[in-house]
Short mmCIF file of C-alpha atoms in Angstrom, two decimals:
data_model
loop_
_atom_site.label_atom_id
_atom_site.label_comp_id
_atom_site.label_asym_id
_atom_site.label_seq_id
_atom_site.Cartn_x
_atom_site.Cartn_y
_atom_site.Cartn_z
CA MET D 211 -61.40 -52.70 -38.14
CA ASP D 212 -59.71 -49.00 -37.48
CA VAL D 213 -56.41 -48.23 -36.72
CA VAL D 214 -56.55 -48.31 -32.39
CA GLU D 215 -58.66 -51.61 -32.45
CA LEU D 216 -55.73 -53.06 -34.89
CA MET D 217 -52.97 -51.85 -32.40
CA GLU D 218 -54.82 -53.28 -29.18
CA TRP D 219 -55.34 -56.57 -30.93
CA LEU D 220 -51.55 -57.00 -31.69
CA ALA D 221 -50.14 -55.33 -28.44
CA GLU D 222 -52.48 -58.35 -26.42
CA ARG D 223 -50.49 -60.82 -28.60
CA GLY D 224 -46.97 -59.24 -27.75
CA CYS D 225 -46.52 -57.28 -30.89
CA SER D 226 -45.03 -53.79 -30.76
CA VAL D 227 -46.74 -51.35 -32.78
CA VAL D 228 -45.76 -47.68 -34.12
CA PHE D 229 -47.99 -46.32 -36.17
CA LYS D 230 -47.08 -42.46 -37.23
CA ALA D 231 -48.24 -39.66 -39.53
CA ASP D 232 -45.68 -37.26 -40.40
CA GLY D 233 -46.68 -34.07 -42.25
CA GLU D 234 -42.97 -33.36 -43.46
CA ARG D 235 -43.11 -35.85 -45.85
CA GLY D 236 -44.23 -35.99 -49.44
CA GLN D 237 -48.40 -36.68 -49.98
CA GLY D 238 -47.79 -39.90 -51.13
CA HIS D 239 -45.94 -41.75 -48.01
CA ARG D 240 -47.36 -39.59 -45.14
CA TRP D 241 -48.43 -42.58 -43.12
CA MET D 242 -45.92 -45.36 -41.72
CA VAL D 243 -46.47 -48.62 -39.65
CA ILE D 244 -44.22 -50.72 -37.97
CA VAL D 245 -44.92 -54.01 -36.50
CA SER D 246 -42.57 -56.51 -34.54
CA GLY D 247 -42.30 -58.92 -32.18
CA GLY D 248 -44.95 -61.10 -30.32
CA ALA D 249 -47.56 -62.95 -32.73
CA LEU D 250 -44.65 -61.76 -35.62
CA GLY D 251 -42.44 -64.22 -33.56
CA ALA D 252 -38.97 -62.47 -32.15
CA GLU D 253 -37.55 -61.80 -35.29
CA GLY D 254 -40.64 -60.97 -37.30
CA PHE D 255 -40.84 -57.16 -38.54
CA PHE D 256 -43.12 -55.09 -40.98
CA ARG D 257 -42.98 -52.01 -41.87
CA SER D 258 -45.47 -49.90 -45.07
CA ASP D 259 -44.82 -46.45 -45.90
CA LEU D 260 -48.39 -45.29 -47.13
CA PRO D 261 -50.40 -42.31 -48.43
CA SER D 262 -53.31 -43.04 -45.80
CA ALA D 263 -53.83 -44.60 -42.65
CA GLU D 264 -56.34 -46.88 -44.07
CA ALA D 265 -54.21 -47.91 -46.41
CA CYS D 266 -51.26 -49.34 -43.80
CA VAL D 267 -54.25 -50.85 -41.48
CA GLU D 268 -54.93 -52.89 -45.14
CA ALA D 269 -51.08 -53.26 -45.74
CA THR D 270 -51.14 -55.06 -42.20
CA LEU D 271 -54.36 -57.05 -42.18
CA GLU D 272 -52.55 -58.28 -45.27
CA HIS D 273 -49.04 -59.28 -43.64
CA LEU D 274 -51.04 -60.76 -41.33
CA ALA D 275 -53.05 -63.11 -43.38
CA SER D 276 -49.97 -64.03 -45.38
CA ARG D 277 -48.40 -65.55 -42.10
CA GLN D 278 -51.84 -66.86 -41.14
CA ILE D 279 -52.68 -64.54 -38.27
CA SER D 280 -56.22 -62.64 -38.42
CA PRO D 281 -57.33 -60.72 -35.71
CA PHE D 282 -61.11 -62.52 -37.44
CA THR D 283 -60.70 -65.34 -36.71
#
């Protein structure tokens, strides 16, 4: 699953999603993903700062799985 597919899937479930690449940040934490609301619940919030877009997608999928939410079911 790529970034756009994941963002679309989350948006369809009422989540707000921010996916950011920041060239001013250090090499190991240039990418950030934030997911809130919707399928995560009113107080649901997830943020991860990682070295690659792929790592952010994987971390988001792992977080969703830990809450029994999956785009693959």
